[in-house]
Structure formats: C-alpha cells, structure tokens
Coordinates of C-alpha atoms in Angstrom, one line a residue:
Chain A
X18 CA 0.0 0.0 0.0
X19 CA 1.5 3.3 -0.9
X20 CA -0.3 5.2 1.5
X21 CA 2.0 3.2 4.5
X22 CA 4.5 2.9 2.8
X23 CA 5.0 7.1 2.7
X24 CA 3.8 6.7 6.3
X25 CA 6.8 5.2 7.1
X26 CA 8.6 8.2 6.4
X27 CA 6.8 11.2 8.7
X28 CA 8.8 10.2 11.6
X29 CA 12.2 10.9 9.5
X30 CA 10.6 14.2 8.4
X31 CA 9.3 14.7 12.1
X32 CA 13.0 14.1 12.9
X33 CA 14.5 16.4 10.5
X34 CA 12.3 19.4 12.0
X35 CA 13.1 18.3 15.7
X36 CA 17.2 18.3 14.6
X37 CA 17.2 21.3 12.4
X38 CA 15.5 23.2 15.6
X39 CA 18.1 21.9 17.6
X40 CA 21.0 22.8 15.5
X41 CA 19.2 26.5 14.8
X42 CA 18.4 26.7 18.6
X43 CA 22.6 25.8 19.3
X44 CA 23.5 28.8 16.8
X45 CA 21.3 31.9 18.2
X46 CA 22.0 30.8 21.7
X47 CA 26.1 30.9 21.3
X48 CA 25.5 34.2 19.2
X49 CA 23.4 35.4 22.1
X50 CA 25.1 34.0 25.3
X51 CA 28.5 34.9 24.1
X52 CA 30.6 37.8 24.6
X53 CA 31.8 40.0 21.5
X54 CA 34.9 41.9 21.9
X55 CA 36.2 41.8 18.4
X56 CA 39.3 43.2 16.9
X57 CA 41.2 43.0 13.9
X58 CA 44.0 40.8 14.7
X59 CA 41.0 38.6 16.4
X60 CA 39.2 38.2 13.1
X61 CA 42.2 37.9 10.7
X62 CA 41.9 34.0 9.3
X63 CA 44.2 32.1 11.6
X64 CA 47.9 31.3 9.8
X65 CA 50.4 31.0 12.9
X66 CA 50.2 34.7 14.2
X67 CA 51.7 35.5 10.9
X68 CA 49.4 38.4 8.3
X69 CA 47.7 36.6 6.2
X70 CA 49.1 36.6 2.5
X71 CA 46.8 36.1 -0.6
X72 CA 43.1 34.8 -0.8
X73 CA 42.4 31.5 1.0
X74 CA 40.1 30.6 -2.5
X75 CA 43.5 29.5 -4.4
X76 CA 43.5 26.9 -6.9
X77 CA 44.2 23.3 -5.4
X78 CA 45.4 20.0 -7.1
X79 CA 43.4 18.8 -10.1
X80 CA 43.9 15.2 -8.2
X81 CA 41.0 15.9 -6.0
X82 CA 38.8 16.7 -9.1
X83 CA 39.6 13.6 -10.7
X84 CA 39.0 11.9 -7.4
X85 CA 35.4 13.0 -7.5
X86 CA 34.4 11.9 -10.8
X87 CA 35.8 8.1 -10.6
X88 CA 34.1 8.2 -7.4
X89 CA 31.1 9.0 -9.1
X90 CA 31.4 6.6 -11.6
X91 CA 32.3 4.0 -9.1
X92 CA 29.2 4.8 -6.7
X93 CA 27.1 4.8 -9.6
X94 CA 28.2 1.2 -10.4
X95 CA 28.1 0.2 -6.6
X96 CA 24.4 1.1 -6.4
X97 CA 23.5 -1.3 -9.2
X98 CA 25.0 -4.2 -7.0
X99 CA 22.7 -2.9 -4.6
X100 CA 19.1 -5.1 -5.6
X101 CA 20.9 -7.3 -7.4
X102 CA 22.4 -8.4 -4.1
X103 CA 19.0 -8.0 -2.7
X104 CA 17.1 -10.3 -4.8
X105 CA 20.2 -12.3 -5.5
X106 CA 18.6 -15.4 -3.7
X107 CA 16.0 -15.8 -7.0
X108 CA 18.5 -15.1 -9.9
X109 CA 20.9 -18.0 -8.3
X110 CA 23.8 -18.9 -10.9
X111 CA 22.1 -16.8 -13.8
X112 CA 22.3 -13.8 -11.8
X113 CA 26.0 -14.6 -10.9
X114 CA 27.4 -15.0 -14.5
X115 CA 25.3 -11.9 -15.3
X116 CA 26.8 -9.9 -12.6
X117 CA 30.4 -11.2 -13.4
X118 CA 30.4 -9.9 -16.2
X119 CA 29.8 -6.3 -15.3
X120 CA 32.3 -6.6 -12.2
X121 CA 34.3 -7.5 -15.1
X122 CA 33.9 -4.5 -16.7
X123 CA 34.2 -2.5 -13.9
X124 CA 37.5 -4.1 -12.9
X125 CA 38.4 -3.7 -16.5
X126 CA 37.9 0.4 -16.3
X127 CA 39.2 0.1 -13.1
X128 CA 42.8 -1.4 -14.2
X129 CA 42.7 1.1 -16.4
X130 CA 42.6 4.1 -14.0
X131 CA 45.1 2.8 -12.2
X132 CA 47.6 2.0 -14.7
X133 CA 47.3 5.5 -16.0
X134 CA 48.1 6.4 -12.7
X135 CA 45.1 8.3 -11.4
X136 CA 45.0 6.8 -7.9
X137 CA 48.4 7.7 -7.6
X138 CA 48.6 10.6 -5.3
X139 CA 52.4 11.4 -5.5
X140 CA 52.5 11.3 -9.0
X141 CA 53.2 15.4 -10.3
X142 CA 50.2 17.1 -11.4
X143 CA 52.0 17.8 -15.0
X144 CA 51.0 13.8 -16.1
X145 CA 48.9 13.2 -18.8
X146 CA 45.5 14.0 -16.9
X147 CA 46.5 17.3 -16.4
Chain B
X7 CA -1.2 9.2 10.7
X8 CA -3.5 10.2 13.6
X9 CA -2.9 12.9 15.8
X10 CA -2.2 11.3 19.0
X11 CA 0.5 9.0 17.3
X12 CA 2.3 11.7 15.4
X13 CA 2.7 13.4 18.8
X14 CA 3.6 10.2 20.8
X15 CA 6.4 9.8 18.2
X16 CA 7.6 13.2 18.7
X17 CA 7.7 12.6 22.2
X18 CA 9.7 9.5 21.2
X19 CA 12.2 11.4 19.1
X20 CA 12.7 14.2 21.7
X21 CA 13.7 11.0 24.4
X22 CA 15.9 9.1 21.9
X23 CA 17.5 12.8 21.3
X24 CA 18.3 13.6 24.4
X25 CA 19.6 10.0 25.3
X26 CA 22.0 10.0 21.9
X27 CA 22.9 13.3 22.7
X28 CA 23.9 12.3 26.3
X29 CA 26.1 8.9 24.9
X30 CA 27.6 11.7 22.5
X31 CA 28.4 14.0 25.5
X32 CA 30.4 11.0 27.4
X33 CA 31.6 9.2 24.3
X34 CA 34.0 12.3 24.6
X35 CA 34.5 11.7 28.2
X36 CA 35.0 7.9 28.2
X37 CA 37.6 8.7 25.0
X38 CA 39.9 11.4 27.0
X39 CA 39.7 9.0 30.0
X40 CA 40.8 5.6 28.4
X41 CA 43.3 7.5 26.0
X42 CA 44.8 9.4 28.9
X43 CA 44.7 5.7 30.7
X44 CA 46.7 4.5 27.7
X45 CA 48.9 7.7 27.5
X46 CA 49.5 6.8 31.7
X47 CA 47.6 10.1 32.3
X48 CA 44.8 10.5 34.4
X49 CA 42.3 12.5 32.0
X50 CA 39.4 14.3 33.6
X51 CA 39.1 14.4 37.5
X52 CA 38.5 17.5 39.0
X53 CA 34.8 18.2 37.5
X54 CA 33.1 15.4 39.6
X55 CA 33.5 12.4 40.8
X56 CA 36.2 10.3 37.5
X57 CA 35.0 14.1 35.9
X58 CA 31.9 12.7 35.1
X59 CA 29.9 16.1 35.2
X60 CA 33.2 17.1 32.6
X61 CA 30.9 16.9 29.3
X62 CA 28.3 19.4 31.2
X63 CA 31.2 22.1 32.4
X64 CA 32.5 21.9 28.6
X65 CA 28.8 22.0 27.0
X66 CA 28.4 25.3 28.9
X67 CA 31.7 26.8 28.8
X68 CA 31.3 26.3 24.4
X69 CA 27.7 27.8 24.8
X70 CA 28.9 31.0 26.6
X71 CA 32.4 31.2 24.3
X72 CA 32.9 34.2 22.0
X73 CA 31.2 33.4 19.2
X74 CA 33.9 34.9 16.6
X75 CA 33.0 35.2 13.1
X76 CA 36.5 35.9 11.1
X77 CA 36.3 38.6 9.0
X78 CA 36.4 37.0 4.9
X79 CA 34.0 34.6 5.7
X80 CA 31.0 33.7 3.5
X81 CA 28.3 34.5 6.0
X82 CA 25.6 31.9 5.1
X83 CA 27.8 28.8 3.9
X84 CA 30.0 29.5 7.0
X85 CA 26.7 29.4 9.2
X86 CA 25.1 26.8 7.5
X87 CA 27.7 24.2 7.6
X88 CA 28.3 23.1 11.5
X89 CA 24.3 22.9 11.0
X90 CA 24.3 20.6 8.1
X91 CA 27.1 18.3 9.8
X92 CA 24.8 18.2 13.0
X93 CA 21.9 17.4 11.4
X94 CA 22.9 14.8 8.6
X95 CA 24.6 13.0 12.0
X96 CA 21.5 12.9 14.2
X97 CA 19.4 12.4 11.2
X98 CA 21.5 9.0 9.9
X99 CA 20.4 7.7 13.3
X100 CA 16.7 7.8 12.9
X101 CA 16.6 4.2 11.1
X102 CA 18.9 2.6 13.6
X103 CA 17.0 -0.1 15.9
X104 CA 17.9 -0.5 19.0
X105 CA 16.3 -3.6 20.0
X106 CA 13.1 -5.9 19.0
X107 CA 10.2 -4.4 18.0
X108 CA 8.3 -3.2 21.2
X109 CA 5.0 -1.4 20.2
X110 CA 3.3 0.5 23.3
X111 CA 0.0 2.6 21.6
X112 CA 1.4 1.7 17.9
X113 CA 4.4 3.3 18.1
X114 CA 7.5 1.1 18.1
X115 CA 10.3 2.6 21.2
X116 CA 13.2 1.8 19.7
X117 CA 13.6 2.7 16.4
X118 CA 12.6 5.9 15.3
X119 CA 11.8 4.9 11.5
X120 CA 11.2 1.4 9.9
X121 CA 12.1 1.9 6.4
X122 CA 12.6 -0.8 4.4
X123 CA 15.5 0.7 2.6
X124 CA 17.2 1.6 5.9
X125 CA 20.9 0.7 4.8
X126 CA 20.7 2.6 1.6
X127 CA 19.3 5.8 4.1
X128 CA 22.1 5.6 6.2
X129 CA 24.9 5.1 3.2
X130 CA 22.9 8.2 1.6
X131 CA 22.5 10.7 4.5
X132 CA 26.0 10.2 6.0
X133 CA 27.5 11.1 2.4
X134 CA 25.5 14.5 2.6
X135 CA 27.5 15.0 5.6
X136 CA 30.6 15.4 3.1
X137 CA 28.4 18.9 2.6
X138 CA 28.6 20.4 5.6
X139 CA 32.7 19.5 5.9
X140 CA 34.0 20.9 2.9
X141 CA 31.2 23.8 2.9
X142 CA 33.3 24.6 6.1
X143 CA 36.8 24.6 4.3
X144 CA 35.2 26.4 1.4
X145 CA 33.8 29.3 3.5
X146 CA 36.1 30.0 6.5
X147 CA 38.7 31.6 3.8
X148 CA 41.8 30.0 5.5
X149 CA 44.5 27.3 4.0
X150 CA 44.3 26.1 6.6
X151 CA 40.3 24.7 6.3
X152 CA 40.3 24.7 2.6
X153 CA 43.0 21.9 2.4
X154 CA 41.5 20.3 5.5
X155 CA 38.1 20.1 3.5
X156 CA 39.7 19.3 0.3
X157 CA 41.2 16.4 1.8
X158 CA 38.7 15.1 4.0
X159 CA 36.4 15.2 1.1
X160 CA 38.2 13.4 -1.1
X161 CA 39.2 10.9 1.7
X162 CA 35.3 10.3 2.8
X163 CA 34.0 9.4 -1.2
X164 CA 37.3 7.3 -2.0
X165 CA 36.4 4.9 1.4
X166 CA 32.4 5.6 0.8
X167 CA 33.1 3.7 -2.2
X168 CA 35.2 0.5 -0.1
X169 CA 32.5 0.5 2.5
X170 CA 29.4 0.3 0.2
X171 CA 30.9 -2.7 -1.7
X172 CA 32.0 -4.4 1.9
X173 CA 28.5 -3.6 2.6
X174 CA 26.7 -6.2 -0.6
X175 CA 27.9 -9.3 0.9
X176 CA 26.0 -8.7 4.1
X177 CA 23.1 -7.8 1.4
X178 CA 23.7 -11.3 -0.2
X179 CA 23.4 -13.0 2.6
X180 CA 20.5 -11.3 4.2
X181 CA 18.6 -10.4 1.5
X182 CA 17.1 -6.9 2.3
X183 CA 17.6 -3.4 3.1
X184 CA 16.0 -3.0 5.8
X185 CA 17.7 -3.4 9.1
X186 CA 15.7 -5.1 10.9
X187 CA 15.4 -8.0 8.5
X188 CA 19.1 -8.3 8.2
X189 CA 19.4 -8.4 12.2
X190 CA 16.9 -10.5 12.3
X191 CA 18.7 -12.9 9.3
X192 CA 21.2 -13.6 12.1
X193 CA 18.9 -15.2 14.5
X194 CA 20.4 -18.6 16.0
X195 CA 23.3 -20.7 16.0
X196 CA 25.7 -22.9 13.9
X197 CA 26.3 -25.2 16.1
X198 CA 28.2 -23.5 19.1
X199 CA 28.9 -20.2 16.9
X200 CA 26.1 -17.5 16.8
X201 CA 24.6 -16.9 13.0
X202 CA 26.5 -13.5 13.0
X203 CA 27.7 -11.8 9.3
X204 CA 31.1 -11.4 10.8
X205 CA 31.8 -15.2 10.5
X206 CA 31.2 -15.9 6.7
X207 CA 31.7 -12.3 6.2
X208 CA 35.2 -11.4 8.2
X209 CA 37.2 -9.8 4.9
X210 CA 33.6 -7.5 4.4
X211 CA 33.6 -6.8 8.1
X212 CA 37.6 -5.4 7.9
X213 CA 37.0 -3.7 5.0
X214 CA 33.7 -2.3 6.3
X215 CA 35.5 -1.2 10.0
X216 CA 38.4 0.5 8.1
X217 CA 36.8 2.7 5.3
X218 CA 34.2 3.6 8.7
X219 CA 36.8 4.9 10.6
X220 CA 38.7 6.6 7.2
X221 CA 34.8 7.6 6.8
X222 CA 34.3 9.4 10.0
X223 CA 37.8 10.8 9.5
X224 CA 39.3 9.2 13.0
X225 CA 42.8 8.4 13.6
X226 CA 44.5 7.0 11.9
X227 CA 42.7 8.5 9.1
X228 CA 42.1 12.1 10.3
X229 CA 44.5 13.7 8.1
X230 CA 41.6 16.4 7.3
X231 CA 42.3 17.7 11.1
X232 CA 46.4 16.3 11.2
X233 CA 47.4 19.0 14.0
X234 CA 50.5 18.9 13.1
X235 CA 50.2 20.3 9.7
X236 CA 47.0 21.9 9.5
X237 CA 46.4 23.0 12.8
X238 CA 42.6 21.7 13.2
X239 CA 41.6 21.2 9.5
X240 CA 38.5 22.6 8.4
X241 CA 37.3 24.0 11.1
X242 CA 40.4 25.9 12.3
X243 CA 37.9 29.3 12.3
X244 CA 34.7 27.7 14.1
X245 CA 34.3 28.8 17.5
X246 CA 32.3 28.6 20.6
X247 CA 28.9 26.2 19.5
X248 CA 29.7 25.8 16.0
X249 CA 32.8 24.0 17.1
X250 CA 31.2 22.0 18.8
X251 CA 28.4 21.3 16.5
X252 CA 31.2 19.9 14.3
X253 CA 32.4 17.9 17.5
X254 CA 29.3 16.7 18.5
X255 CA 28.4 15.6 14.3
X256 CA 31.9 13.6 14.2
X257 CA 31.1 11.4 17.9
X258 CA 27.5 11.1 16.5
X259 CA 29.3 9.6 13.4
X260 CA 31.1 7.2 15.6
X261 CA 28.3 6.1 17.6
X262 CA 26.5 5.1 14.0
X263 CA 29.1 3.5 12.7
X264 CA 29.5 1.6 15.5
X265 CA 25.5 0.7 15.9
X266 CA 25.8 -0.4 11.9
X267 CA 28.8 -2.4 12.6
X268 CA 26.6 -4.1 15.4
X269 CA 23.4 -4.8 13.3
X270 CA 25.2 -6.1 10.4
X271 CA 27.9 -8.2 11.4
X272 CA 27.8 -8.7 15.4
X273 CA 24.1 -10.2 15.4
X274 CA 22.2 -6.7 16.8
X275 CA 20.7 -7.4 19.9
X276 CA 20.8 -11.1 19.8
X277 CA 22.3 -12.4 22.7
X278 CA 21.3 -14.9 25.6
X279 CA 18.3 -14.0 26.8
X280 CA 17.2 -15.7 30.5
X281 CA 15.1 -15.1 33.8
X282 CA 11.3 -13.4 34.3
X283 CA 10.1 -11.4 31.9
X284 CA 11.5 -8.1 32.6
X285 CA 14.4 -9.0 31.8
X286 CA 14.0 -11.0 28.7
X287 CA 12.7 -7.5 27.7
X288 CA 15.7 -5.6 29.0
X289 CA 18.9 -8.2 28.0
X290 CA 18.3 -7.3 23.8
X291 CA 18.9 -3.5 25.0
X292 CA 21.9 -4.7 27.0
X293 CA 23.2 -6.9 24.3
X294 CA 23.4 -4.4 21.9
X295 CA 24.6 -1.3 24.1
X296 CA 27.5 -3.8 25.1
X297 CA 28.3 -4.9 21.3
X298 CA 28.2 -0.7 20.4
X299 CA 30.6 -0.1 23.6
X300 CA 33.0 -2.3 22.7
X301 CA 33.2 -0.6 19.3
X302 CA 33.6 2.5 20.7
X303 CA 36.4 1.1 23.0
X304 CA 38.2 -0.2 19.9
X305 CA 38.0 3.7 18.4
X306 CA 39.4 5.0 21.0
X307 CA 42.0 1.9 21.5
X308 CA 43.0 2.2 17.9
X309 CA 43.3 6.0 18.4
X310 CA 45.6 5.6 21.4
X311 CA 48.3 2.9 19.5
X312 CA 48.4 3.8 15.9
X313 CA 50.4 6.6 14.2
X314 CA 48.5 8.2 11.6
X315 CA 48.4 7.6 8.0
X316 CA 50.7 9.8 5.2
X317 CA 48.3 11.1 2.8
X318 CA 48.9 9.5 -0.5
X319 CA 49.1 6.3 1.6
X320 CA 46.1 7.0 3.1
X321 CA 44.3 7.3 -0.8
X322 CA 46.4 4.4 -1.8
X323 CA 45.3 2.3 0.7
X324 CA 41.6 3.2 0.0
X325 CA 41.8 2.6 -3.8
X326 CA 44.3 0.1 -4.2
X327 CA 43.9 -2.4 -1.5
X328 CA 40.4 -1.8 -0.6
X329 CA 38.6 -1.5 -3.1
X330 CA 40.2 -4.5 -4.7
X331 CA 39.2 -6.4 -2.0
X332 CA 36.4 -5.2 -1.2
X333 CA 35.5 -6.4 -4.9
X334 CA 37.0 -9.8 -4.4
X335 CA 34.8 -10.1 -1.5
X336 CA 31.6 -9.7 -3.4
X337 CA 32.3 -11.7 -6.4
X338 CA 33.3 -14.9 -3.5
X339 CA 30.7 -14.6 -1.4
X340 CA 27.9 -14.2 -4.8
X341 CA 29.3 -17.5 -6.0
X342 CA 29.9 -19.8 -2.5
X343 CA 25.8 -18.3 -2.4
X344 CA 25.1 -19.0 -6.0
X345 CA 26.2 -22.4 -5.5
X346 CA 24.7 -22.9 -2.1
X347 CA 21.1 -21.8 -3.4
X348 CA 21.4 -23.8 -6.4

C-alpha cells in the first residue's frame, strides 16, 4: 500500500524538524550567550600569528577533481549491486554470470585508472591527466 | 497518521535525542579518560567524581564562548555548515533499531523509522555529511580549512566507495535493506557459533570497519584535522557552539558506525536471553549497548596505539587495496551463495 508505505517516512521528516530546531536553537543561543569583543588581529583567518598573504580561495590540485568523478562513476556502479544483491537469492547462478560480467567490466575500467596512474597521489600534477 | 500518534512519536524522538545526545556527550568523556589511561595520564578528574559532570562544564563553557565570526567569511555557507554536519549525523540515526520491535500505543520505542531501505538511508544521508565539511573549508577563507576540507572530502567518497561494496555481501546474505530484517537474518546458532555476518563475512567486516573509521575521519585516518600540519583542518575558524556542532556531528558519526557495525555483522541485539520477563525484555537492549561499547572502546584503542596515515598512503590504501578487496569479497561470497542456493 503506498499510503503506509510514505507513512513510514513522517517520523524521518518529524526528525529532520526536531534536529534542524536543535541545530538553529545551538547557533542563536552561542550568538546570544556569548561575549563579543572583536578586533582585527582577532578576526584575521588564523595562519600562525603570521598576516595573512593572498586569498584563502586559491587553486588546489586537479587530483581531488579527478578523485570525485571516478568516485562517481564507481558509486554509480556500486548502487546497481545494490538489488541485485537484494534479490540475489532468485537469480541464483544466472544472476551470478550476469553480474560477473559487469564486475568484469568494472575491474576492467578500473585497471585502467590505475595503470594510467590516477589513484596515484604522489605522482606530479604535469601527467597526462593534467 | 492520527494525531495522537504523530505526537507520541515526537515525544519519542525528543527522548531518543536527548539519550543519543547524552552517549555523544560522554563518548568524549569515556575517550579522553581511556586514551589518557593509555597515555598513563589521568584525563578528567576535577569536574566530579572520575569528571563525570566534565561533558556538562564543557557543553556550557562552548555555549557562553565568543562566538567569533572571522572577517572573509562567507556568511551563510559559513553558518550553515556546522548545522548541516549536526543534522545529517542525528538524522542517519533515525533508522537505527535498538532492540526488538516493542509497540506501546502503535508506536514502536526503539527505532525511530522502519524503512525498508534503511541501509541505503544511512549510506545516503552520512554522504550528505561530506556537505557540511568541505562547505566549512570552502567558506572560512583559511588554508588552513580549505586543504582540510579538500582532503577530507576526497578521503570520505574514495572509502564511501570501499565501504558500500563491503557492505553487498552482508546484502547477499541477508537479502534486504531493511535493518531489521538483516538483524533479524542472524537469528540462532551454527552449532556452538552464533549466525553473526562477521563469521562468513570477516574480509567484508575489515574492510567495512576501516573505510568507517577513514569515513568518519578518525585516527589513523584524520589527516583532514592532522594537527601537526593543518592545525585543526576545516574547522580551524569555528568557535564557541559551532565548534562543537562539528564535534558533537563527528562522535554522532562514531556512535552510528559503531550501531551499523553491530546490526550487520555482530548479530544486533541477539544475545542470551534468560530469567522473568522483565528482563527477557531488557537483555536485547543490554546486548546491543554492550556490542556498540566495545566498538567504541576499539575507536578510541586504535586512536591511542596507531600513528597516523601519510596522505597519498592514506588514498592508496583506500583505492588500491580496498577496493580490490572489497571487490574480491563480493564476487566470492555471490558465487559460494550462488552455488549454495542452487
């Protein structure tokens, strides 16, 4: 039945308001219960009592970039294992050769990555892959 | 839903709130007492009797701190993010049971929700909590956060990956989502053994326990907070509450790691049960508030004896052996099950 089966899900929304309140509640009492004395050397962005130099916002490694998109590819994969594994029990030996063969293929693009050295963090940034 | 329910269950969420919230407060205190026991200190001990009123004192010494709001900050993002840690955290719990169904007035005590896709919930909220983290590093404008957010971004999604496939051979053998059905999967005994996942499931359950701890960024993962190197990571500019916000999201993290670890591979609350009634009733609470304990003492044990990771070994690790293994895992278990079903 649809309508329980959405009635399964007030309490997690009943949650959410009870834990936002409680996080928004946490915020205006420190900003109200707190002193303020501020001053400039108090609100400079911490770098070891040193003046800060430059914008914070600087460019960063494309590593972590690529990191993201084979994790999305990967995630993406891992969440079609998901109900096969579920209803694995039915599909018995069928579903197994089926599923080998696109763990194959996964492995296969995954051998690939790391040959071309993506998951190699130490490798310089000047590689093929930018 | 009628009325009187809806309001019984928020009564129910309040309680569970304040108990979780409580367990967070002296997670931190039964941490800085065993690590100082392990460092031959003697941690907390002035605040009360062991410093057992120490999480109280430090909850209202945050609450009346200077709330300081560095100048080059971007206002909302910077606000928002200790909030979306928080609640991502306390929300991930909300499909944990705690023990057997127990319905007074149609409302089951302990568990908040009973979704049938309660693994998948969990996996998917505690990856929004990724958000709030590198919102933090993005918004403070310090090196400092950004390259602690960077990093623990990249580090959380690389072992998010290892733990969700350690996670499908628990699926394969228990054959639903939900988490009480998989709890309930490891009901009885082979011969002297209980039914738990960790037996048949051992590489899973190492694979699961590290990329969880790499996950909730604890040592000897936390290179997003290394102190040595980036002072406190990405939240170097937080202050007052919304440092502890961040606190409180990362120890609610640990606690539902630990309570995953428990349902899936350590049998729940299944565990002798014995005597008069009340306390058939109470042992399945006991059973399972002893498994999650003794997670939480291996946290903190592991925190006290291992250095911590480099960081390219730390992505190495994650994508090279891992993952690989993690892989293996899946495509063993699917066939031994295959051929067992057959």
């Amino acid at each position: 039945m649809p309508n329980s089966y959405f009635q399964n899900y007030i309490p997690v929304l009943v949650m959410l308001g009870v834990v936002a309140f409680l996080a928004g509640a946490m915020l205006v009492l420190s900003y109200l219960l707190g002193q303020r004395r501020p001053s400039r050397e108090k609100l400079a962005p911490y770098e070891c009592g040193i003046t800060p130099t430059g914008d914070a916002r600087q460019r960063f490694s494309v590593k972590f970039y690529l990191v993201a998109m084979v994790f999305i590819l990967f995630d993406v994969e891992v969440i079609f294992l998901y109900p096969w594994a579920v209803i694995f029990r039915e599909l018995k030996l069928f579903g197994f050769v089926e599923m080998l063969l696109f763990i194959l293929l996964v492995a296969a693009g995954f051998a690939y990555l790391w040959k071309k050295g993506i998951l190699d963090w130490t490798k310089s940034d000047s590689g093929e892959f930018g | 839903m009628s009325l009187p329910i809806l309001i019984f269950t928020l009564a129910k969420i309040v309680v569970i709130l304040l108990v979780l919230l409580t367990v967070v407060a002296y997670a931190v205190w039964f941490e800085r007492k065993l690590v100082a026991r392990i460092q031959s200190r003697w941690g907390p001990t002035r605040v009360g009797p062991h410093g057992l009123l120490q999480p109280l004192a430090d909850a209202i010494k945050l609450l009346t701190k200077e709330d300081i709001t560095p100048s080059g900050v971007f206002g909302l993002v910077y606000l928002l993010a200790p909030a979306l840690s928080l609640i991502t955290a306390l929300l991930a719990f909300s499909v944990i049971p705690f023990g057997p169904v127990t319905e007074v007035g149609g409302v089951d005590l302990f568990q908040i929700a009973d979704l049938d896709i309660g693994l998948l919930f969990i996996l998917s909220i505690s990856s929004m909590g990724v958000y709030g983290i590198v919102l933090a590093g993005w918004s403070s404008n310090s090196k400092y956060s950004l390259l602690g957010g960077l990093r623990s971004s990249a580090q959380m999604i690389s072992y998010e990956l290892a733990a969700g496939l350690s996670l499908v051979g628990v699926l394969l053998l228990s054959g639903s989502l939900n988490l009480r059905e998989i709890v309930n999967a490891q009901t009885g005994v082979w011969g002297i053994i209980p039914r738990w996942n960790v037996f048949p499931q051992f590489i899973g359950f190492f694979c699961f326990l590290t990329a969880a701890i790499a996950e909730t960024n604890r040592l000897p993962f936390d290179l997003p907070e290394a102190e040595t190197e980036l002072v406190a990571g990405y939240h170097t500019e937080y202050s007052s509450m919304k440092f502890a916000m961040f606190f409180m999201a990362e120890y609610t993290n640990m606690l539902t790691v630990s309570c995953l670890a428990t349902l899936l591979f350590f049998g729940g609350w299944h565990g002798p049960t014995f005597g008069p009634a009340v306390l058939q009733a109470i042992l399945p609470l006991f059973w399972f508030s002893l498994k999650v304990l003794c997670f939480l003492f291996l946290y903190v044990w592991i925190r006290g004896t291992l250095p911590r990771f480099r960081y390219d070994q730390l992505m190495a690790f994650g994508w090279k052996v891992l993952v690989p293994v993690a892989l293996g895992n899946l495509v063993l278990t699917s066939f031994i099950v295959a051929l067992w079903s057959a």
